[in-house]
XYZ file of C-alpha atoms in Angstrom:
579
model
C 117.755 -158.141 142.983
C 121.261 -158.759 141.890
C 124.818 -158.637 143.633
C 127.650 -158.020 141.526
C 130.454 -160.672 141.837
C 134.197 -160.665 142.379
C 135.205 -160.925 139.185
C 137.791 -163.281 137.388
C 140.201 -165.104 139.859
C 143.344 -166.451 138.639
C 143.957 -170.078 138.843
C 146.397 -169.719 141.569
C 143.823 -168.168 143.695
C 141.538 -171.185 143.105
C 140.810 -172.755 146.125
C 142.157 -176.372 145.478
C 141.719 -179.584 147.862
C 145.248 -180.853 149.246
C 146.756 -183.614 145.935
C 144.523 -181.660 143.222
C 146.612 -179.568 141.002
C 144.510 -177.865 138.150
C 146.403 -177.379 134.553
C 146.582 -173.821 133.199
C 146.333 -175.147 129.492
C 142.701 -176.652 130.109
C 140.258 -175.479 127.850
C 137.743 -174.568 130.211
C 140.668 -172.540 132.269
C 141.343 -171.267 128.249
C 137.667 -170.260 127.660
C 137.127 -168.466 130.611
C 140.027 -166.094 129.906
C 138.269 -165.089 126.185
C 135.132 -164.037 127.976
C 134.544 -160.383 129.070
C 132.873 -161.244 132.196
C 132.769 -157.985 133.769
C 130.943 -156.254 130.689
C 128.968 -158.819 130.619
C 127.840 -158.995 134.097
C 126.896 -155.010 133.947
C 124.603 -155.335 130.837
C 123.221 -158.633 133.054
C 122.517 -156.882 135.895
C 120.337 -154.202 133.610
C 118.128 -156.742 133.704
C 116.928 -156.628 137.329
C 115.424 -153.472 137.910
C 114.194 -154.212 141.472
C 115.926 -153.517 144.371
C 114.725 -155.892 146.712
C 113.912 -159.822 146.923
C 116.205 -162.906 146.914
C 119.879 -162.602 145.710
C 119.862 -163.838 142.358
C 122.480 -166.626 140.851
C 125.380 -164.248 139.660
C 126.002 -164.315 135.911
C 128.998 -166.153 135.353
C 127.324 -169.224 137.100
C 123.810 -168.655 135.288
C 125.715 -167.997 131.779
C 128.626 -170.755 132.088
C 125.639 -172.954 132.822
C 124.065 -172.383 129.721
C 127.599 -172.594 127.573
C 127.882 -175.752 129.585
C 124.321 -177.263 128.455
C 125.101 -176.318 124.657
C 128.601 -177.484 124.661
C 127.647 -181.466 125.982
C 123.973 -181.477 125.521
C 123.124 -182.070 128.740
C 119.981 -182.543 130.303
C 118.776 -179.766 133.124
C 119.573 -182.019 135.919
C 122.312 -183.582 134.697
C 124.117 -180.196 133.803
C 123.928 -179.452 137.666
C 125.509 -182.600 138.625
C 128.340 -181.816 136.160
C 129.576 -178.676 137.580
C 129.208 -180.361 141.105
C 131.293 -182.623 140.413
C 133.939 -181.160 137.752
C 136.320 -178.546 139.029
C 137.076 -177.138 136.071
C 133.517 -176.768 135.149
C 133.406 -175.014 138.875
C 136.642 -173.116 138.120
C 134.619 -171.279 134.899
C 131.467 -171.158 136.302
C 133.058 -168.539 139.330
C 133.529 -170.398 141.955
C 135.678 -169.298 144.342
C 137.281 -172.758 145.115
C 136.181 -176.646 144.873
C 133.005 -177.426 146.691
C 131.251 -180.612 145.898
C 129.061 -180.565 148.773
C 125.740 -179.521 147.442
C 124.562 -178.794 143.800
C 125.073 -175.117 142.470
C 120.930 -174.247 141.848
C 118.293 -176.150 141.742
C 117.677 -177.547 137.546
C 114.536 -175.904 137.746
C 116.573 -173.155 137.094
C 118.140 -173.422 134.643
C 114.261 -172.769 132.529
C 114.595 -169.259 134.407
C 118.196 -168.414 132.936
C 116.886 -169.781 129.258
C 113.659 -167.039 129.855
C 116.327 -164.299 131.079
C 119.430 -164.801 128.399
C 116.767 -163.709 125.587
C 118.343 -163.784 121.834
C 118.650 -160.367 122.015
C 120.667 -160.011 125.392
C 122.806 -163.193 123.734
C 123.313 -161.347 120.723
C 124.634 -158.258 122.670
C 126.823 -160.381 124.772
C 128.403 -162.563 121.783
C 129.185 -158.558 120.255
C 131.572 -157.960 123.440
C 132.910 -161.352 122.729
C 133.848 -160.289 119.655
C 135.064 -157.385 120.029
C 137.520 -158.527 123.054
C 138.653 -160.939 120.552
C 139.258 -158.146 117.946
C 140.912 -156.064 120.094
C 143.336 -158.920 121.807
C 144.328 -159.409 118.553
C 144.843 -155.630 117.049
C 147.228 -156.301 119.998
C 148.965 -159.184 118.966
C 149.533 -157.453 115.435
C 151.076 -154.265 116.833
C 153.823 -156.716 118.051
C 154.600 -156.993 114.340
C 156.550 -154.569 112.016
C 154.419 -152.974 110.103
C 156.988 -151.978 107.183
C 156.495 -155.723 106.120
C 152.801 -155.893 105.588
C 152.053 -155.871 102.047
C 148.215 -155.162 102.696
C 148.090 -151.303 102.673
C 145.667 -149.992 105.477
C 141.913 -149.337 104.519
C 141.599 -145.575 104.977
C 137.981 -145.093 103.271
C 135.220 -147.259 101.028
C 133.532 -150.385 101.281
C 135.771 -153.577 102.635
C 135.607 -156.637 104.239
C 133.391 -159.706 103.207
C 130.139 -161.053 104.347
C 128.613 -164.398 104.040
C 124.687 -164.463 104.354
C 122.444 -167.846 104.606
C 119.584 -169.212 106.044
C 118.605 -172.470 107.682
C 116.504 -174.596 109.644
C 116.906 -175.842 113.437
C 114.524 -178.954 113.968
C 112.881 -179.255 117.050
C 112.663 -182.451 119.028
C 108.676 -183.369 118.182
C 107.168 -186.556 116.118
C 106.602 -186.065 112.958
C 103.446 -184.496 112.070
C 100.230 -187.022 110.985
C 96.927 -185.858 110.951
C 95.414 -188.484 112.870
C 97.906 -188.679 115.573
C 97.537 -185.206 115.776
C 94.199 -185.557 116.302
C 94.661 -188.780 118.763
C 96.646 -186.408 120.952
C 94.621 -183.514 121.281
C 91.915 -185.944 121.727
C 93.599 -187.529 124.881
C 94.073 -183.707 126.300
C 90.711 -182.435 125.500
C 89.915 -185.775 128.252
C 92.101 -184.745 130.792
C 91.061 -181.146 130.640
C 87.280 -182.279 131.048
C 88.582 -184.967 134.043
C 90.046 -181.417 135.168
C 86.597 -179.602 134.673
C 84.100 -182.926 136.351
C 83.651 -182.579 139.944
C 81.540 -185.727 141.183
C 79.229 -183.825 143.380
C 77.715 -182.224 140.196
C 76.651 -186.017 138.582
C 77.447 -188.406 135.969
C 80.570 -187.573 133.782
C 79.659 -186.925 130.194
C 80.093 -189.848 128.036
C 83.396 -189.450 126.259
C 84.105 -192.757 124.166
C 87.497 -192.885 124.966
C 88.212 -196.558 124.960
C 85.937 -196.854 121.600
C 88.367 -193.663 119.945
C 91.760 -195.447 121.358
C 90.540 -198.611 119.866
C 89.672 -197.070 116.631
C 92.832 -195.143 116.318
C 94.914 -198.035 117.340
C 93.511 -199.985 114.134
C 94.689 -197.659 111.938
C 98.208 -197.330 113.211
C 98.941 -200.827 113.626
C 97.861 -201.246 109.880
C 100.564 -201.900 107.516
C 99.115 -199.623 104.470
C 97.552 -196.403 104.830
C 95.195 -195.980 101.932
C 94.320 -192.576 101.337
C 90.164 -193.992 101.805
C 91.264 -195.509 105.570
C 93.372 -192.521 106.343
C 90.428 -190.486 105.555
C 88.237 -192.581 107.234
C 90.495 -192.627 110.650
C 90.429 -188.651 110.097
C 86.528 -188.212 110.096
C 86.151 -190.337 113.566
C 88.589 -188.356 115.714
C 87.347 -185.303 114.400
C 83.681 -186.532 115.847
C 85.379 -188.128 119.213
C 87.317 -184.520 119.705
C 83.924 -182.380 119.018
C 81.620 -183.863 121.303
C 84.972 -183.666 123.991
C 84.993 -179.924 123.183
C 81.255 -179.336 123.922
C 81.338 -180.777 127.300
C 84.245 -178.945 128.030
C 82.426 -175.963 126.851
C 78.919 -176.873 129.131
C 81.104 -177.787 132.059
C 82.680 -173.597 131.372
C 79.240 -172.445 131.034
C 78.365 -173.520 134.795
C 81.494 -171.071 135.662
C 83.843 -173.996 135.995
C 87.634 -172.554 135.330
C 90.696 -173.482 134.360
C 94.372 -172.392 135.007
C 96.173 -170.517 132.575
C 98.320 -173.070 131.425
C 95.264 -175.708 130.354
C 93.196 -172.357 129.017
C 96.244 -172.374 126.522
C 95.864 -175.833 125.748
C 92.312 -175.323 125.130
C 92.718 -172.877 122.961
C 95.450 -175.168 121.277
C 92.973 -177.822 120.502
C 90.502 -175.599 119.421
C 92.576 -174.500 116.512
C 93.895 -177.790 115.624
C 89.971 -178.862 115.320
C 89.498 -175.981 113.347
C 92.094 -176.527 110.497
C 91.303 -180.184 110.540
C 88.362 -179.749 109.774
C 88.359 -177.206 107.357
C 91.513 -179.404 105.614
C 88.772 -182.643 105.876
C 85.731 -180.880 104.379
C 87.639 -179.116 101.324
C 89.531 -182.281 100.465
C 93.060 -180.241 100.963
C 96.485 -180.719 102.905
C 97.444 -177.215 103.327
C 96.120 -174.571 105.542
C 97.738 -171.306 107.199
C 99.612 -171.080 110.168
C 99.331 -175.113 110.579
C 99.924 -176.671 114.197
C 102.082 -179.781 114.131
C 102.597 -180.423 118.176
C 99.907 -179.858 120.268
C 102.887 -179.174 123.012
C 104.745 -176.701 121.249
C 102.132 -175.495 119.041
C 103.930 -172.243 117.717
C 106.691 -174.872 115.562
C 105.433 -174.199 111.826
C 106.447 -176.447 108.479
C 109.587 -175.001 106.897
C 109.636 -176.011 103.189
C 113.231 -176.478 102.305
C 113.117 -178.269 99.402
C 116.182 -180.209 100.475
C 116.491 -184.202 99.227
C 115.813 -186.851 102.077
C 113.818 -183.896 103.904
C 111.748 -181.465 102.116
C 109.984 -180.092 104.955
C 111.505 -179.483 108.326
C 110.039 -178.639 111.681
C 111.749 -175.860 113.580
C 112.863 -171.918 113.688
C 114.268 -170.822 110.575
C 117.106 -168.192 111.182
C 119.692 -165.890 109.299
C 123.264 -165.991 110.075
C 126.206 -163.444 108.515
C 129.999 -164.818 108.939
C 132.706 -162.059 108.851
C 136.610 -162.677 109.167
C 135.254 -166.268 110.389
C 132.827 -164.702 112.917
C 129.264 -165.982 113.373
C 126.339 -163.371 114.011
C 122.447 -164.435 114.456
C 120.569 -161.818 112.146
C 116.992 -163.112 112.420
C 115.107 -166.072 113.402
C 111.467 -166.876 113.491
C 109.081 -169.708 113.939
C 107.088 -168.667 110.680
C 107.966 -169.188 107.401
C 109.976 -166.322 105.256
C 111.697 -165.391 102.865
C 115.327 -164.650 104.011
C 116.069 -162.599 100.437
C 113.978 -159.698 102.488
C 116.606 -159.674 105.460
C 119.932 -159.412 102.970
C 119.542 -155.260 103.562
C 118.805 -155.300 106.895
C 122.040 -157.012 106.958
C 123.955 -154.887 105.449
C 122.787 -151.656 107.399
C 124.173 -153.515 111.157
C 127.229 -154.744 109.084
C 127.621 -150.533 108.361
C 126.965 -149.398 111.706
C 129.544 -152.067 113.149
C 132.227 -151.593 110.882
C 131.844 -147.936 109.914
C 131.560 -149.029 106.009
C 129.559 -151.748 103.914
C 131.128 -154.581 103.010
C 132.960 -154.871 99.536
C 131.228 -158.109 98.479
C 128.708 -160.208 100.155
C 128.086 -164.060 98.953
C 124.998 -165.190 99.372
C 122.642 -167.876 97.575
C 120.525 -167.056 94.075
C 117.435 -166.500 96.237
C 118.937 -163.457 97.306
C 119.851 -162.007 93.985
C 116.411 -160.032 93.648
C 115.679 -156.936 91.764
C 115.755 -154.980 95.071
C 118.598 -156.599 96.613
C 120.453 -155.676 93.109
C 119.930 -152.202 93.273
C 120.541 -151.572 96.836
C 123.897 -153.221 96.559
C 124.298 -151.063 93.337
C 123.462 -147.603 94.817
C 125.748 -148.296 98.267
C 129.034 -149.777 95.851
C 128.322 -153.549 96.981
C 128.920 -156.447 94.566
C 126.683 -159.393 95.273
C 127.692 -162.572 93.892
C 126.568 -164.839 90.989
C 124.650 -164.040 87.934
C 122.847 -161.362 86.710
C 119.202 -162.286 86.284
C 117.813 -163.368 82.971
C 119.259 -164.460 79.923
C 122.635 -163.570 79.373
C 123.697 -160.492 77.455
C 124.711 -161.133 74.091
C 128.617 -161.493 73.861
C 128.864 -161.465 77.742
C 131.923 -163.171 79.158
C 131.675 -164.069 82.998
C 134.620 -164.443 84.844
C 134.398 -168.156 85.835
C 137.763 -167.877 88.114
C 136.012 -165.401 90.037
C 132.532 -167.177 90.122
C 134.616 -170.292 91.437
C 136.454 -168.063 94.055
C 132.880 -166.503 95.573
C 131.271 -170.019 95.450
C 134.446 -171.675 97.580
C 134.631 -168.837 100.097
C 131.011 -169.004 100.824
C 130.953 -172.539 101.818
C 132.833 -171.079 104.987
C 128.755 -170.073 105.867
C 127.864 -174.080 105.227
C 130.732 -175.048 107.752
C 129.423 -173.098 110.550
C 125.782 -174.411 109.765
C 127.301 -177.867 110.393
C 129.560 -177.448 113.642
C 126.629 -175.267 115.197
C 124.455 -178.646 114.701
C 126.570 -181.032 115.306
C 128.183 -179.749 118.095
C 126.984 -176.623 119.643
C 123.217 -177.519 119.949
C 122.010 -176.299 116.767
C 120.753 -179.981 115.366
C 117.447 -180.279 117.576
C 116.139 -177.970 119.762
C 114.557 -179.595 122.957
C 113.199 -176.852 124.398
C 109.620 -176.872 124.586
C 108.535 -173.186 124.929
C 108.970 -170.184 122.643
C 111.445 -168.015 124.476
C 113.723 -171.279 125.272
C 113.794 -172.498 121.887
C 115.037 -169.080 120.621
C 117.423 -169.075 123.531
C 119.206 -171.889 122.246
C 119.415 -170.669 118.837
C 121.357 -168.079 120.209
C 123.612 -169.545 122.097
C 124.299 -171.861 119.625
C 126.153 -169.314 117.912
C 127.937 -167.623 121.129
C 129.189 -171.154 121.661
C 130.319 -171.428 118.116
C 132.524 -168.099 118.331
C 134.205 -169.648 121.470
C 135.071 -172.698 120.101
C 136.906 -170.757 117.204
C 138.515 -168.521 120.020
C 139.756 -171.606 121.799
C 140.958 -172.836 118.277
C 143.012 -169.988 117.629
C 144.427 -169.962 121.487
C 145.505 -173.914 120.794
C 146.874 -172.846 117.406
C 148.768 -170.459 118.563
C 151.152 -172.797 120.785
C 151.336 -174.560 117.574
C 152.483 -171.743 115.381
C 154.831 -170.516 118.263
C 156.685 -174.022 117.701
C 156.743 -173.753 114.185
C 157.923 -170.206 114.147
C 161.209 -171.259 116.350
C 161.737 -174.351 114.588
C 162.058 -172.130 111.133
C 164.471 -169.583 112.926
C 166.381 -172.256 113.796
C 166.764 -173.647 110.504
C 166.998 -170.225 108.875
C 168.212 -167.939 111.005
C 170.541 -166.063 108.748
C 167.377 -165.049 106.405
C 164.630 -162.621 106.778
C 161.311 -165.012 106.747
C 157.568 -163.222 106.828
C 154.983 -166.086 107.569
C 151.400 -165.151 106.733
C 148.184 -167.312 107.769
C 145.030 -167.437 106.008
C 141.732 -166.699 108.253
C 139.025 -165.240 106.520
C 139.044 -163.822 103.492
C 142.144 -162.055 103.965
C 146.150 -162.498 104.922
C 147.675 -161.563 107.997
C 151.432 -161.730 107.953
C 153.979 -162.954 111.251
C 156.763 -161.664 110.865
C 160.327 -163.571 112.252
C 163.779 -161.738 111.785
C 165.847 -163.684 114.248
C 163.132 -164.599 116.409
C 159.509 -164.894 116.314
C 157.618 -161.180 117.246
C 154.476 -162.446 117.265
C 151.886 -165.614 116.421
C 148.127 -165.973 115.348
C 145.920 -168.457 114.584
C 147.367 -170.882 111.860
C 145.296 -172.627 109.600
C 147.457 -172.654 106.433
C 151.157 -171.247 106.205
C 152.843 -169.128 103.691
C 156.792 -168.089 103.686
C 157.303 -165.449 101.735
C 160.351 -163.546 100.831
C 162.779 -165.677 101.978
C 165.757 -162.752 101.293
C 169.261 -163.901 101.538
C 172.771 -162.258 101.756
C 175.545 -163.990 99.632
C 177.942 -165.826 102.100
C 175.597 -166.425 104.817
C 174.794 -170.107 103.272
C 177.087 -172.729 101.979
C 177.674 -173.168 98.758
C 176.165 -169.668 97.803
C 178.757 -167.991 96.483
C 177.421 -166.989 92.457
C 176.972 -163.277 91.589
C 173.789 -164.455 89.798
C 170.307 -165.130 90.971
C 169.363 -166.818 88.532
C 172.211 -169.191 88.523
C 171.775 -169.281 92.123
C 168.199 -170.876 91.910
C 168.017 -172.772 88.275
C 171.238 -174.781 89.123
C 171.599 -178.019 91.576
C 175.447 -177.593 91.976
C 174.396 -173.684 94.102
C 171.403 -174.491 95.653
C 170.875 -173.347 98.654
C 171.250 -176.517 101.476
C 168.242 -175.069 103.885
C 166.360 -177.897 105.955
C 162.738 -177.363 106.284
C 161.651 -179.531 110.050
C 158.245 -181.390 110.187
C 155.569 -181.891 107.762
C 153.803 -178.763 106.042
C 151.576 -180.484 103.763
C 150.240 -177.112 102.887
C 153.318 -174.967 103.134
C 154.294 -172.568 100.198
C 157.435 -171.189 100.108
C 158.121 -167.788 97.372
C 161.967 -167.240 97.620
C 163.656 -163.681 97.037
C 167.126 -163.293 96.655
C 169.738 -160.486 96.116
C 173.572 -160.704 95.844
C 175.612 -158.299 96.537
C 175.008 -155.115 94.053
C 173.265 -157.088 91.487
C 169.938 -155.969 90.602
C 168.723 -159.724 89.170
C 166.148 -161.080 91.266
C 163.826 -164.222 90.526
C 160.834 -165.761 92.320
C 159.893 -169.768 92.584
C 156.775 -171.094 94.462
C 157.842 -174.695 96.635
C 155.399 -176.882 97.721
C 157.151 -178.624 100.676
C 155.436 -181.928 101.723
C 157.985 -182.979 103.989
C 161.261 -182.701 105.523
C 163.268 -182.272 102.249
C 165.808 -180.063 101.181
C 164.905 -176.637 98.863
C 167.773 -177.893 96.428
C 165.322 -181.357 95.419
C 162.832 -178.369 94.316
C 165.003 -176.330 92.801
C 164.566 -177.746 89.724
């Protein structure tokens, strides 16, 4: 059964031991105000449909856990003895004050949240994620006037951009050799028949074991592997692992059992035997649905065709970034082709948004006949060439082939940062439903740490909004920051009215009034601009390496008006531009 909690607590209501004072700017303090945990906790309480038993672990403790794990990396137990002893990590977990006198669950446990937080329950929570970030900052833009946005509102038709790829999350096994493959399932098919032997029945059936370690020690420790001595290795530990199997199967056929877990094994072995030795009698190195870890035998061969690694071993999955935000589409253990998915796509993107998307950039594999025509018949343009030989006299328009390929490298980024920091770059789970589990939350973790930029940038835009006014406070500035694929202006007139995530400024229409600056005292715009002796003295503070500055002037009655594009790399004056 489940117990609903309290709910968020403020800071201030933290229970706090006398000399520790907790910072409001923390991150973890930060993250846990981005994170609808009341929604969350009523589609998590769905989940337990009886009525009676033990109290389960509320969700905020079971979920922060898990955000925890794929944040650091840590190991079950460890993770426990983390939020024991951090307060912060106690603070966002729920707790209702500082208690380091026990550990929160037992890390046994934390195999039970992985089995419970499916993909599909992740996938639903990162959506309300998402959507409390949307809306929190819908809110921040209605702070701003709207008479100076230049993007007119989107009142019908396809919009918005989405970025499609696949890729391939290794999991944490040895690499894959035939004959220790066969080594291994050797060694289990003896313990399972040590499980089956009861002494009271006899003699245990002769096995070989030392003579098969011996033998397959030979061959390891040998510096080359001819194809004749791999072969050779191959054809003994298939005869060690067959007679192993038949006296597991006589000791069966006396009514011997075995638990579930070691029937599954069985059946493991049984197949690896199987494609070995169909692979060793046909002189091939391919079969279907090959086992490569007699632990985790549902991890398949993903052919990449990538230099340095070829072949990976792991889940292959889908992802779709739009306005910056990451979405899991599809993942499986099996090898696919992820051109099939690019519709499916499409459809969730429409019955999110309302509309299809007005591009989507995606790789060549993509770019199939059906793929073409579906994005033809529902107004879609998908990137790159047309297939086949070019049309005769057919001009493609390079700038715009450049623009695609640079804005889809956005979907490479988040393939890196889920890997190298969000859990993404080997999986250590070792069963089916865990390993998917942290393929999903992989990407939850991914949109937080984006949220938590944009909350951190936001100081820093805040500071660099003032710092303008102050320089410039007789002119009308509009700031806009790039995020996306799109433009969303700030907009300061005297103050700043409100600030987003900043990732790379631009000023536009700087307007100013004749007699509000020194030295600006021309009738002309143009003389006002093109000459050094009435250039406008205006200070620009700090370093915006990426700043660019479009200034719009009008004087008095004059209908003249000119435009010039700055680059500002430091704190110079607009007059050593000007020319």
């Amino acid at each position: 059964m489940y117990r609903y909690s309290n709910g968020q607590i403020s800071l201030s209501d933290f229970k706090q031991p006398v000399g520790m004072n907790l910072k409001e700017n923390n991150r973890w303090v930060k993250k846990a105000q981005t994170i609808p945990w009341l929604e969350i906790e009523k589609r998590y309480a769905a989940l337990f449909t009886n009525r009676k038993g033990n109290v389960a672990k509320p969700l905020r403790l079971a979920l922060g856990a898990c955000i925890i794990q794929s944040e650091y990396g840590y190991s079950d137990e460890e993770i426990t003895l983390q939020i024991q002893e951090n307060p912060y990590l106690q603070y966002f977990c729920g707790y209702p004050g500082y208690d380091d006198e026990k550990p929160p669950f037992d890390p046994s446990l934390m195999v039970y949240f992985r089995k419970r937080l499916t993909p599909e329950v992740l996938g639903e929570i990162n959506e309300m994620i998402l959507q409390d970030a949307k809306v929190r900052q819908a809110k921040e833009a209605e702070s701003k006037d709207d008479n100076d946005s230049e993007d007119p509102p989107v009142t019908g038709g396809n919009s918005g951009t989405m970025i499609v790829d696949a890729t391939c999350a290794p999991s944490n096994i040895r690499y894959p050799q035939d004959v220790s493959l066969l080594n291994e399932a050797r060694e289990n098919a003896e313990k399972l028949l040590d499980a089956l032997h009861d002494p009271a029945d006899g003699k245990k059936p002769r096995t070989y074991r030392k003579c098969a370690r011996k033998d397959y020690l030979k061959y390891a420790r040998s510096r080359k592997h001819t194809a004749k001595a791999t072969r050779k290795a191959i054809g003994k530990q298939l005869g060690y692992l067959q007679r192993d199997l038949k006296a597991i199967d006589s000791k069966l056929s006396l009514g011997k059992s075995l638990a579930p877990r070691q029937n599954e094994r069985l059946s493991t072995i049984r197949t690896i035997y199987e494609q070995q030795k169909y692979m060793y009698d046909h002189h091939t190195h391919s079969v279907s649905d090959r086992i490569v870890s007699v632990s985790q035998p549902f991890v398949r061969p993903i052919v990449r065709g990538k230099a340095g690694k070829p072949v990976e071993f792991g889940i292959k999955l889908d992802i779709s970034v739009v306005d910056g935000w990451t979405r899991l589409e599809y993942h499986s253990f099996d090898a696919y082709n992820e051109a099939k998915n690019l519709q499916e796509m499409a459809e969730r993107f429409y019955q999110r948004e309302g509309h299809y998307p007005a591009r989507i950039l995606a790789d060549k594999i993509y770019r199939n006949r059906e793929n073409l025509s579906y994005c033809k018949t529902h107004g879609i343009r998908l990137s790159g060439p047309a297939l086949g030989r070019p049309r005769k006299g057919e001009t493609r328009d390079r700038t715009q082939d450049y623009r695609d390929e640079c804005e889809r490298v956005e979907v490479e980024r988040r393939f890196s940062l889920a890997k190298r920091k969000c859990g993404m770059g080997l999986v250590t789970a070792k069963l089916r439903e865990t390993a998917a589990h942290i393929i999903a939350m992989s990407v939850l973790v991914l949109n937080l740490r984006k949220i938590q930029c944009a909350f951190f940038a936001c100081s820093f835009v805040l500071v660099v909004c003032f710092l303008i006014w102050w320089k410039t406070r007789y002119y009308s500035v509009d700031i806009s920051y790039w995020s996306g694929c799109r433009w969303y202006p700030i907009v300061l007139k005297g103050r700043a009215k409100a600030a987003v995530p900043l990732a790379c400024v631009d000023v536009r229409q700087f307007a100013g009034r004749s007699g509000c600056c020194e030295k600006n005292r021309c009738s002309k715009v143009m003389q006002g601009y093109d000459r050094q002796e009435n250039a406008q003295r205006v200070h620009l503070p700090g370093r915006f390496r990426c700043m660019i500055v479009n200034l719009h002037k009008k004087s008095g009655r004059s209908h003249f008006k000119t435009s010039k594009n700055f680059m500002i790399s430091g704190n110079r004056r607009l007059e050593d531009y000007s020319s």
